[in-house]
N, CA, C and O of each residue as an XYZ file, in Angstrom:
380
protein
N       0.846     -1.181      0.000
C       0.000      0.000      0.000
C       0.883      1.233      0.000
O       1.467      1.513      1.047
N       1.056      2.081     -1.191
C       1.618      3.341     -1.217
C       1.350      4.350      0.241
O       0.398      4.139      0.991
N       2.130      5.201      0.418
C       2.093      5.820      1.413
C       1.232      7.055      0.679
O       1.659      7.098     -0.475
N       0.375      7.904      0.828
C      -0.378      9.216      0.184
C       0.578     10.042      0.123
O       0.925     10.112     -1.056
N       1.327     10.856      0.909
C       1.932     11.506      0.622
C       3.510     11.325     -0.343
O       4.115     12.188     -0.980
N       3.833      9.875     -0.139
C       5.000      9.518     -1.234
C       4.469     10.126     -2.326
O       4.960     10.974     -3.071
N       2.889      9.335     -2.337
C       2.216      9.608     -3.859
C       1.999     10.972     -4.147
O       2.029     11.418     -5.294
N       1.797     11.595     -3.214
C       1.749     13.381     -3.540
C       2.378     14.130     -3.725
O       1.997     15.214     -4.169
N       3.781     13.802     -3.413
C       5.101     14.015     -3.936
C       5.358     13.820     -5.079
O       5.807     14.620     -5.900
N       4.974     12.286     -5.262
C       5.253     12.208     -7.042
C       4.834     12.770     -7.775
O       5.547     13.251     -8.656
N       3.518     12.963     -7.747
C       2.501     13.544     -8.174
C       3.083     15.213     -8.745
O       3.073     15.471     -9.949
N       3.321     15.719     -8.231
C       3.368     17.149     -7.965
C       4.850     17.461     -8.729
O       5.094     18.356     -9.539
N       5.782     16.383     -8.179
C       6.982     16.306     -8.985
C       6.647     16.450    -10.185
O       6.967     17.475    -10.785
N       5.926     15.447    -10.790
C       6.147     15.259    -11.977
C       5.274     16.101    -13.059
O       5.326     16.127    -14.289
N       4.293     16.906    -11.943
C       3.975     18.688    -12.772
C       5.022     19.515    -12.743
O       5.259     20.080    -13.811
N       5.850     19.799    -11.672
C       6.956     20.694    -11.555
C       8.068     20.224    -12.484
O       8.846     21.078    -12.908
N       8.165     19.407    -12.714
C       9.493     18.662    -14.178
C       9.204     18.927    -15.255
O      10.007     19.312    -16.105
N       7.487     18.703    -15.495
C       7.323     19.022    -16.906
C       6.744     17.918    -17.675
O       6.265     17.872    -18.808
N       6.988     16.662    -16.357
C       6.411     14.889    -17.088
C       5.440     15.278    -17.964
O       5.364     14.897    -19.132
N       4.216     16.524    -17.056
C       2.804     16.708    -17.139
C       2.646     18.065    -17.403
O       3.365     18.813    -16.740
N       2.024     18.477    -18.058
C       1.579     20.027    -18.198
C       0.753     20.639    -16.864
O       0.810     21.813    -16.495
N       0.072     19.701    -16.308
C      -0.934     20.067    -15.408
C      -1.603     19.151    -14.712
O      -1.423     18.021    -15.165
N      -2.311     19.201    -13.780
C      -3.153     17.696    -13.297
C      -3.898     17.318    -13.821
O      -4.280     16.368    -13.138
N      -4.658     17.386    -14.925
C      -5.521     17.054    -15.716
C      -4.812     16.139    -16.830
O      -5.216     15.063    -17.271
N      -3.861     16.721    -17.108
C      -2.226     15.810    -18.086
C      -2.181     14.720    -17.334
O      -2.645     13.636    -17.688
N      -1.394     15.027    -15.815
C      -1.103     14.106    -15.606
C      -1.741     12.537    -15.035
O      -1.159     11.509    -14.688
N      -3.654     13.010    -15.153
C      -4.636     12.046    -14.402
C      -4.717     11.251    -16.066
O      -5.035     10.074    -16.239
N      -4.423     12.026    -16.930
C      -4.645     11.048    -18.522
C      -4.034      9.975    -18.540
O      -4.434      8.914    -19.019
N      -2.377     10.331    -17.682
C      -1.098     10.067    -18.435
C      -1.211      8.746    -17.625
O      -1.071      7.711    -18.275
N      -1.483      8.629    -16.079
C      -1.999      7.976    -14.970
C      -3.308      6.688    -15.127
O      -3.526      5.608    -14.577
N      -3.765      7.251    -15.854
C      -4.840      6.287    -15.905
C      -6.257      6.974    -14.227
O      -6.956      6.091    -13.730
N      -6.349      7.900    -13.878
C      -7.325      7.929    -12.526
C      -7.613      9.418    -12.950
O      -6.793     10.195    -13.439
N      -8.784      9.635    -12.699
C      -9.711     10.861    -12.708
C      -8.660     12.448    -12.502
O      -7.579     12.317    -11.927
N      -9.031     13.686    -12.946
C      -8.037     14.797    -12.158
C      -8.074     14.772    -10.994
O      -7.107     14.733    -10.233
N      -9.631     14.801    -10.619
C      -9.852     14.988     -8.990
C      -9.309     14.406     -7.707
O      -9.362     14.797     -6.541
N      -8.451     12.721     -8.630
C      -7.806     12.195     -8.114
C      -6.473     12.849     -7.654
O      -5.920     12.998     -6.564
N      -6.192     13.171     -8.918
C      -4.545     13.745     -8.270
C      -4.939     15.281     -7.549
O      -4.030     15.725     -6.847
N      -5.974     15.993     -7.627
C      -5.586     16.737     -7.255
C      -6.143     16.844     -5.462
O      -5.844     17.662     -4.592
N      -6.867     15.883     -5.436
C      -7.133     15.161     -3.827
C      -5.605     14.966     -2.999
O      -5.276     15.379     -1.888
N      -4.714     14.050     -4.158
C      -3.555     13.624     -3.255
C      -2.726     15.246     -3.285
O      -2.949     16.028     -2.361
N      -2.056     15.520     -4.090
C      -1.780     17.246     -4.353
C      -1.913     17.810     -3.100
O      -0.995     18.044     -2.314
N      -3.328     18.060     -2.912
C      -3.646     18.964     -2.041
C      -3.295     17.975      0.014
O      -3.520     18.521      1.094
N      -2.900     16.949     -0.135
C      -2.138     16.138      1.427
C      -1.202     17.512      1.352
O      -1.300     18.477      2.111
N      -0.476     17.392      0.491
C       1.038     18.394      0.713
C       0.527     19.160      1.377
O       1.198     19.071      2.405
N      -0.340     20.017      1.585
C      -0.486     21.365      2.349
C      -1.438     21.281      3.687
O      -2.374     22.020      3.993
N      -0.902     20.149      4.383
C      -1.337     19.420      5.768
C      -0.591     19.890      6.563
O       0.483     19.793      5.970
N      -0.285     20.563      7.968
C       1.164     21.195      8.740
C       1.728     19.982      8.611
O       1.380     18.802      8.663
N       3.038     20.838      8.365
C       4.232     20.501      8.080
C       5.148     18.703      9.114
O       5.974     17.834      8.837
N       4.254     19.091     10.296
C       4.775     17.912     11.106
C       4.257     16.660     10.714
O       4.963     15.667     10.536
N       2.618     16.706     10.531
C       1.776     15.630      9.844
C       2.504     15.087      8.838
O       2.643     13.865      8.794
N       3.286     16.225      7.529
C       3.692     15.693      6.661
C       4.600     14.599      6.866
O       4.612     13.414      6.531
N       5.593     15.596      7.724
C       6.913     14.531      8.321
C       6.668     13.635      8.589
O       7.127     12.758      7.858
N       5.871     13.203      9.683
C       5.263     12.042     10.499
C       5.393     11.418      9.721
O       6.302     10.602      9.873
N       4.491     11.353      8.190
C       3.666     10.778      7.339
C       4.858     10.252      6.221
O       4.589      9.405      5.368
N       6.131     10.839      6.342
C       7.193     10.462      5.402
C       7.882      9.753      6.498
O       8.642      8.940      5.973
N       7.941      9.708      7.489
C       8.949      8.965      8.347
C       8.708      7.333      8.488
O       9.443      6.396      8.802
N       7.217      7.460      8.074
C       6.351      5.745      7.871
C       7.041      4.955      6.838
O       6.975      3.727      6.777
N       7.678      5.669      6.066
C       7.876      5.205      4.397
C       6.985      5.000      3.957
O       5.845      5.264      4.341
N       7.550      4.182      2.532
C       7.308      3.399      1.277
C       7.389      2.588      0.592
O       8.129      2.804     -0.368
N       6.620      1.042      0.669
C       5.048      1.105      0.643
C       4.892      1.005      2.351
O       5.788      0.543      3.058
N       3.507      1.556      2.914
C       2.983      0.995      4.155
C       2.495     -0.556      4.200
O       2.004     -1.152      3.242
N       2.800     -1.277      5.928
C       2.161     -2.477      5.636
C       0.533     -2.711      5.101
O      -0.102     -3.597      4.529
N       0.254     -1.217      5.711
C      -1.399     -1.567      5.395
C      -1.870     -0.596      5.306
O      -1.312      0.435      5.682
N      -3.245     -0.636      4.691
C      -4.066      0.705      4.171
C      -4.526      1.662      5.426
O      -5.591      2.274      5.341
N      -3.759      1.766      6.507
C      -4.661      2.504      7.904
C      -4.302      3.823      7.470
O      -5.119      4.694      7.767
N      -3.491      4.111      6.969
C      -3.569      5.631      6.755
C      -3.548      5.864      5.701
O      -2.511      5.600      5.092
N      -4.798      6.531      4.905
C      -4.910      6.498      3.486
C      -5.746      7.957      3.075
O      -6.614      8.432      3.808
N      -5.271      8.644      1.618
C      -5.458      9.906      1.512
C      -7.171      9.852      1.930
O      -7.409     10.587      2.888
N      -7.999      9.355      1.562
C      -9.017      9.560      2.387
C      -9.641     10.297      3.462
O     -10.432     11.201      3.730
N      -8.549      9.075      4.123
C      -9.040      9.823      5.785
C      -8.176     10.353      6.341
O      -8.077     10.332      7.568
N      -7.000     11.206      5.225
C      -6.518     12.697      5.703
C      -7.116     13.785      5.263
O      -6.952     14.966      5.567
N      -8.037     13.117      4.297
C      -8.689     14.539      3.375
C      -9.490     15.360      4.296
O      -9.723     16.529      3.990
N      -9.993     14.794      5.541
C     -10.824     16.101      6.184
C     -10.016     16.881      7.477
O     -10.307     17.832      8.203
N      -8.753     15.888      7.359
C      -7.584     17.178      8.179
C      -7.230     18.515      7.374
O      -6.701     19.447      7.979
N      -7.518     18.609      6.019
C      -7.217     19.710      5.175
C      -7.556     20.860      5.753
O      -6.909     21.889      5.953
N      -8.767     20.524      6.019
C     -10.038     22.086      6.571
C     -10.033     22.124      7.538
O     -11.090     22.441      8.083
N      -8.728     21.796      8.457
C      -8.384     21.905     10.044
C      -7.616     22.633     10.397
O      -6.714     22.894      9.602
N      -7.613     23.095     11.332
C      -6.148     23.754     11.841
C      -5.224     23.438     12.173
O      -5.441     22.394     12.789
N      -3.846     23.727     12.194
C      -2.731     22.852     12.921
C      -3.134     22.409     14.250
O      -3.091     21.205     14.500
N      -3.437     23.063     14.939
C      -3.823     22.138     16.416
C      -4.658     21.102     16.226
O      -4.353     20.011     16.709
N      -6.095     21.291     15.342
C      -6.971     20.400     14.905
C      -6.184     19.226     14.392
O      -6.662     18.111     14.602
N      -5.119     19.319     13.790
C      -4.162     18.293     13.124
C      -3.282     17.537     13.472
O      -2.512     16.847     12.804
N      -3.446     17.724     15.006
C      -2.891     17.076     15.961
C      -3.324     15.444     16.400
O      -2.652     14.520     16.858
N      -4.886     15.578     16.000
C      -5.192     14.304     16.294
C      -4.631     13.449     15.147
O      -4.124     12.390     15.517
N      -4.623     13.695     13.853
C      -3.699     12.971     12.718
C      -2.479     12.781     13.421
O      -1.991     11.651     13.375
N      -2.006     13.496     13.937
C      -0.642     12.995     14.249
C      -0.678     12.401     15.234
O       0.152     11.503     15.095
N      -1.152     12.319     16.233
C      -1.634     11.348     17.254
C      -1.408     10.030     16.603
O      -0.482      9.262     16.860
N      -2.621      9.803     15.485
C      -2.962      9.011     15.200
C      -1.769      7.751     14.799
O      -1.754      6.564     15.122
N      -0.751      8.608     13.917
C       0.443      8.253     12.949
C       1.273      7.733     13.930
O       1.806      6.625     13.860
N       1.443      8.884     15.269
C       2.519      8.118     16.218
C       1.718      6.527     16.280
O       2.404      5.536     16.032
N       0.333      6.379     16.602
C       0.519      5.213     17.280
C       0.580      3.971     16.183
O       0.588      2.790     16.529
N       0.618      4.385     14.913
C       0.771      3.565     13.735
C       1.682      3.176     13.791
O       1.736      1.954     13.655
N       2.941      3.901     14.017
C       4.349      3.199     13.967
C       4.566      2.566     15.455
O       5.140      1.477     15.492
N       4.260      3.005     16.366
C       4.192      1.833     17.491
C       3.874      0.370     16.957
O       4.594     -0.557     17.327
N       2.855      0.155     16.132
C       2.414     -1.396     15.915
C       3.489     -2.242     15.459
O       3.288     -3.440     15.256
């Protein structure tokens, strides 16, 4: 199971290189909807610690528990609000 934010990295990379003209390019080039990439895209701009957390798990995860999904409604949170994500992540890598 990819990690979301590996994937949002790539993602984003490979608009900033040029792979892709845009996210709409690059959901063609991909094979998955724009809305897709631009769901994962938009993880990147989660505070900055979440992110970390979330790269310190690596790549691939053993399992789908943390998945862009159910970071998507930390977006419209605040950093303190975003605390419980990170809560969450510490106790992921405990397992």
């Amino acid at each position: 199971y990819r990690n979301p934010i590996f994937r949002a990295k790539e993602y984003a990379r490979m608009i900033e290189s040029g792979q892709a003209k845009n996210e709409s390019d690059l959901a063609r080039k991909i094979g998955v909807s724009r809305v897709r990439v631009c769901q994962y895209v938009r993880l990147l701009s989660l505070d900055a610690l979440v992110v970390k957390a979330l790269e310190q798990l690596g790549d691939p995860l053993t399992e789908g528990v943390i998945t862009e999904r159910r970071l998507r409604p930390y977006l419209r949170k605040t950093p303190k609000e975003q605390q419980k994500i990170y809560n969450l992540i510490n106790t992921y890598k405990q397992l």
